[in-house]
Tab-separated table of C-alpha atoms in Angstrom:
chain	number	residue	atom	x	y	z
A	20	UNK	CA	-37.322	36.753	-3.800
A	21	UNK	CA	-35.123	35.784	-0.809
A	22	UNK	CA	-39.045	35.859	1.095
A	23	UNK	CA	-40.834	33.770	-1.453
A	24	UNK	CA	-37.592	31.346	-0.866
A	25	UNK	CA	-37.576	30.745	2.512
A	26	UNK	CA	-41.416	30.901	2.329
A	27	UNK	CA	-40.339	27.305	-0.277
A	28	UNK	CA	-38.572	25.951	2.969
A	29	UNK	CA	-40.392	26.437	5.180
A	30	UNK	CA	-44.004	25.179	2.798
A	31	UNK	CA	-41.159	21.833	2.552
A	32	UNK	CA	-39.808	21.658	5.913
A	33	UNK	CA	-43.667	22.053	6.899
A	34	UNK	CA	-45.407	19.174	4.574
A	35	UNK	CA	-41.832	16.699	4.797
A	36	UNK	CA	-42.556	16.820	7.903
A	37	UNK	CA	-45.824	15.214	7.421
A	38	UNK	CA	-45.219	13.510	4.324
A	39	UNK	CA	-42.228	11.947	6.547
A	40	UNK	CA	-44.860	9.954	9.494
A	41	UNK	CA	-47.267	8.574	6.949
A	42	UNK	CA	-45.263	6.327	4.172
A	43	UNK	CA	-43.643	4.221	6.539
A	44	UNK	CA	-43.789	0.555	5.519
A	45	UNK	CA	-46.365	-1.756	7.014
A	46	UNK	CA	-45.270	-4.979	5.768
A	47	UNK	CA	-42.241	-6.898	4.899
A	48	UNK	CA	-43.665	-7.811	1.199
A	49	UNK	CA	-43.531	-4.335	0.437
A	50	UNK	CA	-40.026	-2.631	1.585
A	51	UNK	CA	-38.541	-1.798	-1.966
A	52	UNK	CA	-42.785	-0.021	-2.327
A	53	UNK	CA	-42.525	1.886	0.253
A	54	UNK	CA	-38.790	3.089	-0.157
A	55	UNK	CA	-40.028	3.605	-3.958
A	56	UNK	CA	-42.554	5.839	-3.031
A	57	UNK	CA	-40.197	7.962	-0.521
A	58	UNK	CA	-37.185	8.086	-2.964
A	59	UNK	CA	-39.233	10.382	-5.227
A	60	UNK	CA	-41.041	12.296	-2.492
A	61	UNK	CA	-38.760	13.214	-0.901
A	62	UNK	CA	-36.663	13.950	-3.825
A	63	UNK	CA	-36.213	17.541	-3.509
A	64	UNK	CA	-37.944	20.855	-5.174
A	65	UNK	CA	-39.488	23.740	-4.274
A	66	UNK	CA	-42.845	21.966	-3.556
A	67	UNK	CA	-44.357	24.569	-5.345
A	68	UNK	CA	-47.914	22.996	-5.323
A	69	UNK	CA	-48.158	22.819	-1.369
A	70	UNK	CA	-46.639	26.188	-1.453
A	71	UNK	CA	-49.575	27.651	-3.144
A	72	UNK	CA	-51.798	25.651	-1.003
A	73	UNK	CA	-50.205	27.579	2.098
A	74	UNK	CA	-50.533	30.810	-0.103
A	75	UNK	CA	-54.177	31.026	-0.921
A	76	UNK	CA	-54.836	29.868	2.633
A	77	UNK	CA	-52.605	32.216	4.039
A	78	UNK	CA	-55.059	35.244	2.407
A	79	UNK	CA	-57.303	34.569	5.203
A	80	UNK	CA	-55.784	32.567	8.126
A	81	UNK	CA	-52.172	31.400	9.556
A	82	UNK	CA	-52.763	28.347	11.129
A	83	UNK	CA	-51.458	25.755	8.165
A	84	UNK	CA	-50.977	23.347	9.966
A	85	UNK	CA	-55.296	22.961	9.734
A	86	UNK	CA	-54.402	22.968	6.197
A	87	UNK	CA	-51.169	20.782	5.996
A	88	UNK	CA	-52.894	17.679	4.776
A	89	UNK	CA	-54.154	19.178	1.169
A	90	UNK	CA	-51.143	20.798	0.990
A	91	UNK	CA	-49.605	16.971	1.419
A	92	UNK	CA	-51.749	16.128	-1.051
A	93	UNK	CA	-51.133	17.568	-3.990
A	94	UNK	CA	-47.535	16.840	-3.634
A	95	UNK	CA	-47.701	13.697	-4.048
A	96	UNK	CA	-50.909	13.603	-6.562
A	97	UNK	CA	-47.582	15.656	-8.355
A	98	UNK	CA	-44.908	13.193	-7.584
A	99	UNK	CA	-46.727	9.069	-8.799
A	100	UNK	CA	-47.452	12.493	-12.119
A	101	UNK	CA	-43.742	12.656	-12.311
A	102	UNK	CA	-42.503	8.945	-11.939
A	103	UNK	CA	-45.514	8.288	-14.745
A	104	UNK	CA	-44.388	10.364	-16.559
A	105	UNK	CA	-40.926	9.367	-16.852
A	106	UNK	CA	-41.747	5.966	-17.740
A	107	UNK	CA	-39.960	4.408	-21.767
A	108	UNK	CA	-43.998	4.632	-22.201
A	109	UNK	CA	-44.488	8.060	-22.369
A	110	UNK	CA	-41.588	10.756	-21.977
A	111	UNK	CA	-38.959	8.143	-21.452
A	112	UNK	CA	-36.429	10.035	-19.314
A	113	UNK	CA	-33.804	8.502	-16.716
A	114	UNK	CA	-33.238	11.463	-15.175
A	115	UNK	CA	-35.445	13.431	-12.781
A	116	UNK	CA	-33.990	16.119	-10.628
A	117	UNK	CA	-30.427	14.897	-10.570
A	118	UNK	CA	-30.917	11.497	-9.362
A	119	UNK	CA	-32.056	9.061	-11.715
A	120	UNK	CA	-35.598	8.649	-12.390
A	121	UNK	CA	-37.701	5.816	-10.810
A	122	UNK	CA	-37.757	3.087	-12.970
A	123	UNK	CA	-33.902	3.742	-14.031
A	124	UNK	CA	-33.645	3.248	-9.757
A	125	UNK	CA	-36.235	-0.041	-8.826
A	126	UNK	CA	-37.654	-0.611	-12.068
A	127	UNK	CA	-40.298	-0.657	-14.803
A	128	UNK	CA	-43.132	-2.563	-12.397
A	129	UNK	CA	-42.277	-1.177	-9.272
A	130	UNK	CA	-41.949	1.924	-11.016
A	131	UNK	CA	-45.474	2.081	-12.207
A	132	UNK	CA	-47.062	0.217	-9.061
A	133	UNK	CA	-44.883	3.178	-6.909
A	134	UNK	CA	-46.836	5.474	-8.812
A	135	UNK	CA	-50.298	3.484	-8.484
A	136	UNK	CA	-49.885	3.224	-4.730
A	137	UNK	CA	-48.964	7.452	-4.618
A	138	UNK	CA	-52.488	8.315	-6.528
A	139	UNK	CA	-54.552	6.287	-3.571
A	140	UNK	CA	-52.140	7.878	-0.706
A	141	UNK	CA	-53.482	11.553	-1.578
A	142	UNK	CA	-56.856	10.600	-1.873
A	143	UNK	CA	-56.174	8.575	1.924
A	144	UNK	CA	-54.806	11.564	3.686
A	145	UNK	CA	-57.506	13.933	1.997
A	146	UNK	CA	-60.417	11.747	3.896
A	147	UNK	CA	-58.553	10.523	6.888
A	148	UNK	CA	-60.345	12.171	9.628
A	149	UNK	CA	-58.346	11.609	11.868
A	150	UNK	CA	-56.093	13.654	9.908
A	151	UNK	CA	-57.850	16.942	9.739
A	152	UNK	CA	-60.997	16.052	12.028
A	153	UNK	CA	-61.367	19.825	12.328
A	154	UNK	CA	-62.098	19.961	8.899
A	155	UNK	CA	-66.225	19.956	8.419
A	156	UNK	CA	-67.521	17.306	6.138
A	157	UNK	CA	-68.589	19.687	3.241
A	158	UNK	CA	-65.502	21.750	2.281
A	159	UNK	CA	-63.183	17.373	2.248
A	160	UNK	CA	-65.859	16.072	-0.107
A	161	UNK	CA	-65.467	19.883	-2.043
A	162	UNK	CA	-61.207	19.143	-2.174
A	163	UNK	CA	-61.264	15.479	-2.676
A	164	UNK	CA	-63.461	15.906	-5.724
A	165	UNK	CA	-61.529	19.007	-6.736
A	166	UNK	CA	-58.393	16.737	-7.026
A	167	UNK	CA	-59.997	14.016	-8.530
A	168	UNK	CA	-61.422	16.988	-11.472
A	169	UNK	CA	-58.260	18.239	-11.320
A	170	UNK	CA	-55.997	14.725	-11.653
A	171	UNK	CA	-57.236	12.481	-14.348
A	172	UNK	CA	-58.947	12.733	-17.177
A	173	UNK	CA	-60.496	15.831	-17.396
A	174	UNK	CA	-57.186	17.530	-15.907
A	175	UNK	CA	-53.387	16.683	-15.528
A	176	UNK	CA	-54.397	12.964	-17.484
A	177	UNK	CA	-56.301	14.017	-19.763
A	178	UNK	CA	-53.679	16.867	-20.915
A	179	UNK	CA	-50.443	14.295	-20.737
A	180	UNK	CA	-52.748	11.901	-23.118
A	181	UNK	CA	-53.353	14.899	-25.473
A	182	UNK	CA	-49.411	15.378	-25.038
A	183	UNK	CA	-48.701	11.932	-25.946
A	184	UNK	CA	-51.119	12.184	-29.238
A	185	UNK	CA	-49.647	15.506	-30.222
A	186	UNK	CA	-46.349	14.326	-30.133
A	187	UNK	CA	-45.041	14.201	-34.582
A	188	UNK	CA	-48.043	16.547	-35.530
A	189	UNK	CA	-48.135	20.111	-36.103
A	190	UNK	CA	-48.335	22.666	-33.509
A	191	UNK	CA	-51.409	25.006	-32.747
A	192	UNK	CA	-52.295	26.937	-30.212
A	193	UNK	CA	-55.788	25.457	-29.410
A	194	UNK	CA	-53.790	22.468	-28.624
A	195	UNK	CA	-51.251	23.495	-27.163
A	196	UNK	CA	-53.399	25.825	-24.926
A	197	UNK	CA	-55.572	22.205	-24.163
A	198	UNK	CA	-52.968	20.519	-23.194
A	199	UNK	CA	-51.135	23.197	-20.751
A	200	UNK	CA	-54.710	24.526	-19.659
A	201	UNK	CA	-54.403	20.287	-17.931
A	202	UNK	CA	-51.328	18.515	-18.050
A	203	UNK	CA	-49.633	21.271	-15.861
A	204	UNK	CA	-52.408	24.271	-15.467
A	205	UNK	CA	-55.133	21.683	-14.029
A	206	UNK	CA	-53.211	20.386	-10.235
A	207	UNK	CA	-51.435	24.482	-9.683
A	208	UNK	CA	-55.459	25.434	-9.686
A	209	UNK	CA	-56.749	23.120	-8.157
A	210	UNK	CA	-53.912	23.786	-5.244
A	211	UNK	CA	-55.107	27.589	-4.984
A	212	UNK	CA	-58.886	25.936	-4.870
A	213	UNK	CA	-56.894	24.203	-2.113
A	214	UNK	CA	-56.708	26.689	-0.255
A	215	UNK	CA	-59.235	28.832	-1.071
A	216	UNK	CA	-61.748	26.265	0.310
A	217	UNK	CA	-59.619	25.607	3.747
A	218	UNK	CA	-59.766	29.449	4.552
A	219	UNK	CA	-63.874	30.366	3.763
A	220	UNK	CA	-63.041	31.940	0.454
A	221	UNK	CA	-66.764	33.385	-0.346
A	222	UNK	CA	-67.651	32.334	-4.237
A	223	UNK	CA	-66.334	35.314	-5.338
A	224	UNK	CA	-62.874	35.091	-3.784
A	225	UNK	CA	-62.736	31.674	-5.118
A	226	UNK	CA	-63.101	33.072	-9.045
A	227	UNK	CA	-59.948	35.715	-8.623
A	228	UNK	CA	-58.059	32.228	-6.695
A	229	UNK	CA	-59.122	29.907	-9.578
A	230	UNK	CA	-58.551	32.213	-12.374
A	231	UNK	CA	-54.701	33.417	-10.531
A	232	UNK	CA	-54.528	29.930	-9.692
A	233	UNK	CA	-55.479	28.704	-14.466
A	234	UNK	CA	-52.829	31.534	-15.698
A	235	UNK	CA	-50.226	31.128	-14.060
A	236	UNK	CA	-50.488	27.366	-13.925
A	237	UNK	CA	-50.194	28.289	-17.712
A	238	UNK	CA	-47.431	30.569	-17.473
A	239	UNK	CA	-45.236	27.941	-15.429
A	240	UNK	CA	-45.642	25.458	-18.123
A	241	UNK	CA	-44.411	27.992	-21.235
A	242	UNK	CA	-41.465	28.600	-18.777
A	243	UNK	CA	-40.767	25.077	-18.742
A	244	UNK	CA	-40.828	25.208	-22.791
A	245	UNK	CA	-39.167	27.483	-22.967
A	246	UNK	CA	-36.264	26.116	-20.328
A	247	UNK	CA	-36.382	22.803	-21.847
A	248	UNK	CA	-34.597	25.031	-25.103
A	249	UNK	CA	-32.159	27.396	-22.816
A	250	UNK	CA	-30.836	25.768	-20.111
A	251	UNK	CA	-28.856	22.392	-18.625
A	252	UNK	CA	-29.340	19.572	-17.411
A	253	UNK	CA	-27.233	20.398	-14.884
A	254	UNK	CA	-29.164	23.128	-14.006
A	255	UNK	CA	-33.007	22.215	-14.495
A	256	UNK	CA	-31.973	18.263	-13.045
A	257	UNK	CA	-33.484	16.661	-15.742
A	258	UNK	CA	-32.561	15.450	-19.658
A	259	UNK	CA	-33.197	18.713	-21.643
A	260	UNK	CA	-34.277	19.492	-25.628
A	261	UNK	CA	-36.711	16.438	-25.076
A	262	UNK	CA	-39.911	18.265	-25.914
A	263	UNK	CA	-37.599	19.276	-28.983
A	264	UNK	CA	-36.624	15.956	-30.056
A	265	UNK	CA	-39.655	14.122	-29.566
A	266	UNK	CA	-41.957	16.923	-31.749
A	267	UNK	CA	-43.981	18.036	-28.174
A	268	UNK	CA	-46.345	20.681	-28.772
A	269	UNK	CA	-45.050	23.731	-26.790
A	270	UNK	CA	-45.198	26.846	-26.642
A	271	UNK	CA	-42.136	27.941	-28.307
A	272	UNK	CA	-42.741	25.472	-31.356
A	273	UNK	CA	-46.530	27.886	-31.861
A	274	UNK	CA	-44.673	30.938	-31.244
A	275	UNK	CA	-40.862	30.898	-31.119
A	276	UNK	CA	-39.152	31.352	-28.208
A	277	UNK	CA	-39.347	35.080	-28.041
A	278	UNK	CA	-43.493	34.702	-28.698
A	279	UNK	CA	-43.460	32.330	-25.610
A	280	UNK	CA	-41.769	34.554	-23.379
A	281	UNK	CA	-44.492	36.560	-24.796
A	282	UNK	CA	-47.156	34.808	-24.030
A	283	UNK	CA	-45.678	33.953	-20.352
A	284	UNK	CA	-45.768	37.481	-19.719
A	285	UNK	CA	-49.176	38.106	-20.400
A	286	UNK	CA	-49.829	35.039	-18.192
A	287	UNK	CA	-48.577	36.219	-14.755
A	288	UNK	CA	-50.063	39.246	-15.946
A	289	UNK	CA	-53.415	37.650	-15.671
A	290	UNK	CA	-52.876	36.129	-12.973
A	291	UNK	CA	-52.018	38.918	-10.896
A	292	UNK	CA	-54.561	40.743	-11.500
A	293	UNK	CA	-57.030	38.461	-10.694
A	294	UNK	CA	-55.329	38.642	-7.368
A	295	UNK	CA	-56.194	42.691	-7.185
A	296	UNK	CA	-58.791	43.199	-5.024
A	297	UNK	CA	-57.219	41.113	-2.362
A	298	UNK	CA	-55.217	43.634	-1.167
A	299	UNK	CA	-51.498	43.289	0.457
A	300	UNK	CA	-53.234	39.766	1.680
A	301	UNK	CA	-52.034	38.669	-1.767
A	302	UNK	CA	-48.004	39.307	-2.022
A	303	UNK	CA	-47.022	35.752	-1.265
A	304	UNK	CA	-49.468	34.436	-4.195
A	305	UNK	CA	-48.273	37.474	-6.040
A	306	UNK	CA	-44.226	36.612	-4.970
A	307	UNK	CA	-44.726	33.390	-6.431
A	308	UNK	CA	-46.135	34.710	-9.249
A	309	UNK	CA	-42.784	36.268	-9.624
A	310	UNK	CA	-40.430	33.501	-8.829
A	311	UNK	CA	-42.383	30.996	-11.903
A	312	UNK	CA	-41.853	34.154	-13.762
A	313	UNK	CA	-38.003	34.589	-13.413
A	314	UNK	CA	-37.469	30.647	-11.914
A	315	UNK	CA	-34.288	29.149	-14.026
A	316	UNK	CA	-34.898	25.644	-12.786
């Protein structure tokens, strides 16, 4: 576990160094906007999605600077989603990563705009030829397209909508899987895809990587559902039992707490089996899968 924590740390430092140079205020009229964007972007966290980009890319190459724009962009997308998730009209959460949520610290309208700016900034980073001139055009276009699919109505936003629409309704296994597959797993799957496409994965290898990302992403959200019940606000850095209080469609609501744990184990098992043909080249991804299953926050 120590090795994967070191990998997370290295990934975080690489991405944060890149992002620190990208998020610099350009006008006296937008100082607070930039401050709000940076507030959430540099609030901490394991940087799981960038780590997945690096880990999947690492199967093919160790020139991590090459793929850093992709790793940074997906973290920017993730940060925007957290800002908007916490808004009063969404999950109405006043704490994130142990700090006041963005709308509490800066105001609701300001938080919405910070999220909007982060969303568009991600695609600016991905498409900026001056940042990563060595990435071939066809790879860049495929990467941008995949990220757009994963983040939009056919992915994360679609899952968020279904999550909100399901509040107060009887949860079914089909509904919960749709929400989790889109709200959370789509972006995690995309992270693995980005590393693979940048590394030159062939079609068969890409199928295996995508399968890993999908099942690892589902497991991640199942564990999130479980921690919302079993953990503490101090450990998670956010309010707990929000899902129960909001009558959310979750795996524990459908399968019970023990049943949800079993589902997470099944998903992780499927994720790991997807990587068998890569041998020890996939060790870092496998360690991330183990971390997802055992995480406490």
